[in-house]
Structures are given as structure tokens and as C-alpha cells.
XYZ file of C-alpha atoms in Angstrom:
324
model
C 6.081 -24.654 -81.715
C 9.487 -24.345 -80.060
C 12.574 -25.311 -82.063
C 14.526 -28.458 -81.281
C 17.821 -27.791 -79.536
C 19.641 -30.265 -81.786
C 18.635 -28.225 -84.866
C 20.373 -25.082 -83.633
C 23.908 -24.231 -84.648
C 24.218 -21.791 -81.743
C 22.861 -23.575 -78.675
C 21.167 -21.652 -75.808
C 23.513 -20.457 -73.066
C 21.690 -21.449 -69.887
C 24.463 -20.095 -67.659
C 22.742 -16.724 -68.099
C 19.091 -15.622 -67.734
C 16.918 -16.174 -70.786
C 16.010 -12.486 -71.127
C 18.245 -9.433 -71.402
C 18.892 -8.144 -67.880
C 19.871 -4.599 -68.836
C 16.194 -3.722 -69.373
C 13.413 -3.632 -66.778
C 11.188 -5.727 -69.053
C 13.819 -8.456 -69.323
C 14.399 -8.511 -65.577
C 10.650 -8.587 -64.923
C 10.130 -11.569 -67.242
C 12.994 -13.361 -65.498
C 11.615 -12.818 -61.992
C 8.067 -13.684 -63.041
C 9.376 -17.198 -63.716
C 11.472 -17.336 -60.528
C 8.721 -16.121 -58.156
C 5.833 -17.996 -59.790
C 3.945 -19.764 -56.926
C 2.917 -22.561 -59.315
C 6.532 -23.773 -59.159
C 5.717 -25.108 -55.689
C 3.256 -27.600 -57.182
C 5.967 -29.459 -59.118
C 6.711 -32.806 -57.451
C 10.109 -34.002 -56.261
C 10.497 -36.541 -59.079
C 9.715 -33.965 -61.746
C 12.134 -31.496 -60.153
C 14.865 -34.133 -60.198
C 14.122 -34.795 -63.863
C 14.406 -31.086 -64.645
C 17.722 -30.915 -62.779
C 19.036 -33.904 -64.733
C 18.114 -32.192 -68.007
C 20.075 -29.090 -66.957
C 23.081 -31.012 -65.611
C 23.286 -33.188 -68.718
C 22.907 -30.214 -71.071
C 25.898 -28.534 -69.416
C 27.879 -31.659 -70.336
C 26.642 -31.503 -73.922
C 24.123 -34.326 -73.468
C 20.452 -33.872 -74.330
C 17.531 -35.817 -75.774
C 16.759 -35.658 -79.477
C 13.313 -34.221 -78.779
C 14.423 -31.519 -76.311
C 12.973 -28.160 -77.365
C 14.327 -24.704 -76.590
C 11.288 -23.898 -74.448
C 11.619 -27.243 -72.693
C 15.254 -26.552 -71.906
C 14.518 -23.135 -70.442
C 11.611 -24.518 -68.425
C 13.910 -27.170 -66.979
C 16.446 -24.476 -66.048
C 13.807 -22.285 -64.368
C 12.282 -25.180 -62.439
C 15.691 -26.429 -61.303
C 16.760 -22.940 -60.239
C 13.552 -22.492 -58.261
C 14.156 -25.603 -56.152
C 17.901 -26.323 -55.956
C 20.588 -24.198 -54.300
C 22.873 -22.725 -57.012
C 26.086 -23.438 -55.068
C 25.449 -26.681 -53.187
C 22.934 -28.258 -55.579
C 20.833 -29.309 -52.568
C 17.059 -29.066 -52.658
C 16.005 -25.921 -50.799
C 13.426 -25.739 -48.013
C 10.109 -25.244 -49.761
C 9.060 -22.199 -47.723
C 12.450 -20.593 -48.301
C 12.250 -20.676 -52.103
C 11.551 -17.503 -54.064
C 8.408 -19.135 -55.444
C 7.063 -19.330 -51.859
C 7.339 -15.565 -51.361
C 3.807 -14.781 -52.521
C 1.815 -17.462 -50.620
C 3.859 -17.051 -47.425
C 3.890 -13.261 -47.463
C 0.198 -12.976 -48.289
C -0.660 -14.950 -45.137
C 1.801 -13.063 -42.934
C 0.905 -9.660 -44.374
C -2.806 -10.366 -43.948
C -2.169 -11.300 -40.311
C -0.106 -8.191 -39.573
C -2.702 -5.910 -41.160
C -5.643 -7.604 -39.429
C -4.224 -7.913 -35.921
C -2.344 -4.644 -35.527
C -3.925 -3.297 -32.328
C -3.266 -5.932 -29.659
C 0.340 -5.888 -28.323
C 0.345 -9.705 -28.081
C -0.817 -10.024 -31.705
C 1.743 -7.443 -32.880
C 4.536 -9.371 -31.153
C 3.415 -12.669 -32.666
C 3.028 -11.469 -36.273
C 6.209 -9.389 -36.312
C 8.109 -12.332 -34.827
C 6.593 -14.668 -37.428
C 7.505 -12.300 -40.254
C 11.137 -12.033 -39.162
C 11.307 -15.796 -38.579
C 10.139 -16.351 -42.141
C 12.738 -13.859 -43.399
C 15.380 -15.787 -41.458
C 14.287 -19.043 -43.133
C 14.555 -17.367 -46.554
C 18.022 -16.005 -45.719
C 19.144 -19.412 -44.446
C 17.751 -21.249 -47.470
C 19.511 -18.888 -49.870
C 22.711 -18.592 -47.817
C 26.064 -18.528 -49.560
C 27.399 -21.367 -47.406
C 30.309 -19.451 -45.836
C 31.241 -20.315 -42.258
C 30.062 -17.020 -40.777
C 26.629 -17.059 -42.369
C 24.832 -18.738 -39.433
C 26.219 -16.215 -36.937
C 25.238 -13.364 -39.227
C 21.787 -14.878 -39.671
C 21.110 -15.189 -35.940
C 22.449 -11.721 -35.151
C 20.460 -10.017 -37.901
C 17.359 -12.044 -36.982
C 17.471 -10.856 -33.365
C 18.220 -7.254 -34.355
C 15.526 -7.107 -37.051
C 12.919 -8.697 -34.772
C 13.783 -6.252 -31.997
C 13.656 -3.306 -34.383
C 10.319 -4.365 -35.874
C 8.756 -4.944 -32.448
C 10.098 -1.679 -31.107
C 8.751 0.272 -34.076
C 5.349 -1.449 -34.096
C 4.690 -1.314 -30.350
C 6.106 2.181 -29.993
C 4.122 3.619 -32.873
C 0.925 1.872 -31.769
C 1.236 3.662 -28.435
C 1.803 7.003 -30.181
C -1.073 6.755 -32.691
C -3.807 5.521 -30.335
C -5.723 8.777 -30.731
C -4.932 9.148 -34.442
C -7.392 8.296 -37.270
C -7.806 4.532 -37.933
C -5.906 4.743 -41.233
C -2.772 5.939 -39.441
C -2.875 2.924 -37.127
C -3.258 0.578 -40.078
C -0.009 1.913 -41.577
C 2.085 1.070 -38.495
C 2.931 -2.496 -39.706
C 4.453 -0.994 -42.865
C 6.759 1.245 -40.855
C 7.800 -1.762 -38.747
C 8.624 -3.774 -41.884
C 10.680 -0.881 -43.292
C 12.638 -0.633 -40.040
C 13.247 -4.400 -39.972
C 14.502 -4.490 -43.575
C 16.756 -1.499 -42.934
C 18.353 -3.421 -40.048
C 18.269 -6.999 -41.322
C 19.845 -6.637 -44.759
C 22.869 -4.469 -43.802
C 23.559 -6.725 -40.809
C 23.356 -9.886 -42.911
C 25.865 -8.361 -45.317
C 28.021 -6.394 -42.892
C 31.118 -8.275 -44.061
C 30.677 -6.635 -47.460
C 30.380 -3.240 -45.765
C 33.692 -3.719 -43.941
C 35.650 -5.611 -46.608
C 33.894 -4.569 -49.812
C 31.745 -6.291 -52.415
C 33.488 -8.250 -55.177
C 33.686 -6.596 -58.598
C 33.875 -8.503 -61.886
C 34.564 -7.729 -65.521
C 32.156 -8.730 -68.286
C 33.738 -12.208 -68.444
C 33.274 -12.872 -64.736
C 36.897 -12.307 -63.692
C 37.343 -10.865 -60.176
C 38.903 -7.407 -60.149
C 38.834 -6.377 -56.478
C 36.454 -5.290 -53.742
C 34.718 -1.984 -53.123
C 33.136 -0.763 -49.861
C 31.574 2.141 -51.733
C 29.790 -0.142 -54.189
C 28.771 -2.436 -51.316
C 26.882 0.419 -49.658
C 25.113 1.230 -52.916
C 24.252 -2.429 -53.648
C 22.854 -3.043 -50.162
C 20.793 0.139 -50.349
C 19.310 -1.076 -53.644
C 18.313 -4.348 -51.989
C 16.687 -2.483 -49.082
C 14.754 -0.306 -51.543
C 13.684 -3.403 -53.510
C 12.448 -5.201 -50.385
C 10.511 -2.141 -49.228
C 9.194 -1.712 -52.780
C 7.814 -5.252 -52.698
C 6.041 -4.614 -49.398
C 4.820 -1.050 -49.949
C 1.829 -1.775 -52.247
C 0.324 -4.308 -49.812
C 0.999 -2.369 -46.619
C -0.204 0.940 -48.082
C -2.961 0.039 -50.553
C -4.726 -2.526 -48.351
C -5.105 -0.201 -45.319
C -6.514 2.497 -47.607
C -8.954 -0.014 -49.118
C -9.950 -1.435 -45.726
C -10.530 2.050 -44.369
C -13.337 2.334 -46.922
C -14.543 -1.277 -46.761
C -15.155 -1.199 -42.979
C -17.645 1.621 -43.485
C -19.889 -0.402 -45.817
C -23.071 -2.098 -44.647
C -21.863 -5.393 -46.159
C -18.751 -5.405 -43.949
C -20.595 -4.284 -40.813
C -22.654 -7.474 -41.063
C -19.514 -9.574 -41.668
C -16.653 -8.147 -39.540
C -15.111 -11.625 -39.396
C -14.200 -11.218 -43.084
C -11.421 -8.706 -42.300
C -8.712 -11.362 -42.300
C -9.733 -13.245 -45.462
C -10.249 -9.983 -47.377
C -6.789 -8.685 -46.505
C -5.077 -12.016 -47.199
C -6.764 -12.183 -50.633
C -5.846 -8.572 -51.470
C -2.275 -9.190 -50.319
C -1.981 -12.227 -52.593
C -3.263 -10.353 -55.638
C -0.920 -7.413 -55.053
C 2.128 -9.553 -54.223
C 1.774 -11.497 -57.475
C 2.785 -8.232 -59.163
C 4.841 -6.388 -56.554
C 7.214 -9.298 -55.805
C 8.670 -9.684 -59.336
C 8.504 -5.918 -59.889
C 10.455 -5.273 -56.684
C 13.091 -7.849 -57.655
C 13.389 -6.293 -61.120
C 13.876 -2.680 -60.012
C 17.670 -2.938 -60.272
C 19.894 -5.248 -62.358
C 21.155 -8.314 -60.483
C 24.610 -7.746 -61.970
C 24.840 -4.009 -61.412
C 27.146 -2.035 -63.767
C 29.567 0.429 -62.159
C 31.794 2.936 -63.984
C 35.426 2.479 -62.977
C 35.799 6.269 -62.760
C 33.333 6.337 -59.824
C 35.245 3.781 -57.713
C 37.652 4.500 -54.859
C 40.793 6.068 -56.431
C 43.165 3.260 -55.399
C 40.834 0.553 -56.698
C 40.145 2.437 -59.922
C 43.873 2.779 -60.531
C 44.398 -0.914 -59.797
C 41.785 -1.861 -62.398
C 43.115 0.607 -64.995
C 46.582 -0.929 -64.670
C 45.323 -4.303 -65.927
C 45.702 -5.353 -69.583
C 42.568 -4.458 -71.590
C 41.226 -2.604 -68.563
C 37.409 -2.305 -68.612
C 35.632 1.024 -68.271
C 32.622 -0.648 -66.621
C 32.681 -3.375 -63.966
C 29.886 -5.346 -62.301
C 28.797 -6.501 -58.857
C 26.154 -9.047 -57.843
C 23.922 -6.865 -55.672
C 21.922 -9.820 -54.270
C 18.167 -10.021 -53.671
């Protein structure tokens, strides 16, 4: 049974994740709670109650019977539904907990209908539209974010369509498995365009660096490039298992007598496989790199490194929030 919060001398610090984020295991446990699709089943009233528990706890107010596990559950549920900056309830399909159910449907569609140009256009457009909703829902709230969102949306959609339609034309005479892998290439191209464009301000001005206490120390373009590349790798890492493993599996399934009698099952089979894989690949992809990425001061741009070293109690390691 979980301990009562009131019985603890040292109360839980819910301003930080529950598990140590310097280890892959800790990050994985954190993102398993954040991306859990069951979070979507929690009603509005219950979500508001969870948020009240968190808000009151930050003020030093909590019920006598509040347990440690209950407190952390309230934090995770509140974080899954309410924007961290504005406190507003997020669009349900834009929440991290909607990633698995939404992506399993979209991925299944892209993998099933990959031959017809009209179907390719529709599913790639739908995928980038969903990504735009996620980016909007989790926006930082700065004035330029909408312009960045629309620009990156158009560029990513164009890149994905160009890659998918172009490659489909090239691989028409190739083995079926090669054609089934085209949607994966299109997704990789889209992510490689979308994420840098959404964060191009960081590329031109630098990403903010912090010390261990959260104090701002300056901005680094060099670290921004590294952080954005990590996010691109994470996004592709989330998608790779579904877009690679499912085509390989389907290449064998379509040859079976069972499937030949039930060709209409292609869609449901791929949606189901996508869901099972995404339940694992989504939190794993998010956990590949630390959210607050450590950077040695000695590796920074010389002028910035010198600026940091000139501060009292200058740190040897600084941190940046790489994003998701």
C-alpha cells in the first residue's frame, strides 16, 4: 500500500518526473505513463479533479488521505490532458496519449492503400494534418507559432507526397516488399522537413541552455542542431518498427491460403499490428534521448563557453530541453 503524503517528512517533488531521467529505464517508465492510451478514457470531471489535486499540492494543500501513488497519478493524468504553459485542456487527438490509437489507424491506412495515387495523397495528407494538430496542441504559445505551423505543414505534406508518389513510380517493377516500404520513406522525409521548419527559430537564434537549477545561461545554435536531430531520430524511431516490420509480415501473410480467401482483411490486420507495435515503439522512441539533454560547456561555441565560465560557480555541464 502506498504511503500517505502527510506522513512523509520529505514530500514528493512533482515539478520533476517521478523516475530518474538520466537512465533509459527511467525515461521509458515516464513515457509509458504519458503515452498510455487509457488516459483518453478519463472523463472531464475526473481530469478536473486530478488537476485540482496537483494545483492544491503545489500550494501546500492536500487531503489527509492522499497517498504518494495517488499524487503521482493525479500529476500524470493532469499532464496528459492540460497544456503545461496555459493550463487549458488540450484537444483530445493532439494529446500524447492519443498517439497510439491515431497513428495505428493512419499507419494501417498508409500501408494498406499505398498503390493508388489518390489513396497515397489522401493518407499522406491525413498523416501530416494529424501531425499539425499535435504540433498545434503542444505549441509553446509564442506569436510566431501559427505561421511556423502552417509553413511546416505545407512543406512536410509536399515533401511526403513528392517522396511517396515519386518512389511509387520508380518501384512499379520492383518486388512487392519494396513498394510496401515506400510509405516509410515518405514519413522519414516529412519528419526531416517538418521538425526543423517548426523549430527554425532555434536554428537561427539558438536553443536556450540552463544550469542544473533552471537558470538561463545563453543560447546555442550548435546545440539546437543536435537537439533537433535527436527529435528527428526519435520520431523516425517511433515509426520504423511499424513501417518496416508490418510490410515484411504482410509480404508473408498475403501468400497464405487463409489470406487469399480473405483479402479484405488486409486493412484490419495492419491496423491491429500497428497498434501492438506502437504501444511499445512510441514510449521507446520518446525515451531514446533525455528530455533535458546534458551538454559539456567545453563543447559549446567558444564565445558562449567563455561567457558561461565567467559566471560565479560556473557549471561544467549545462542542459537544453530538446523537445519531443
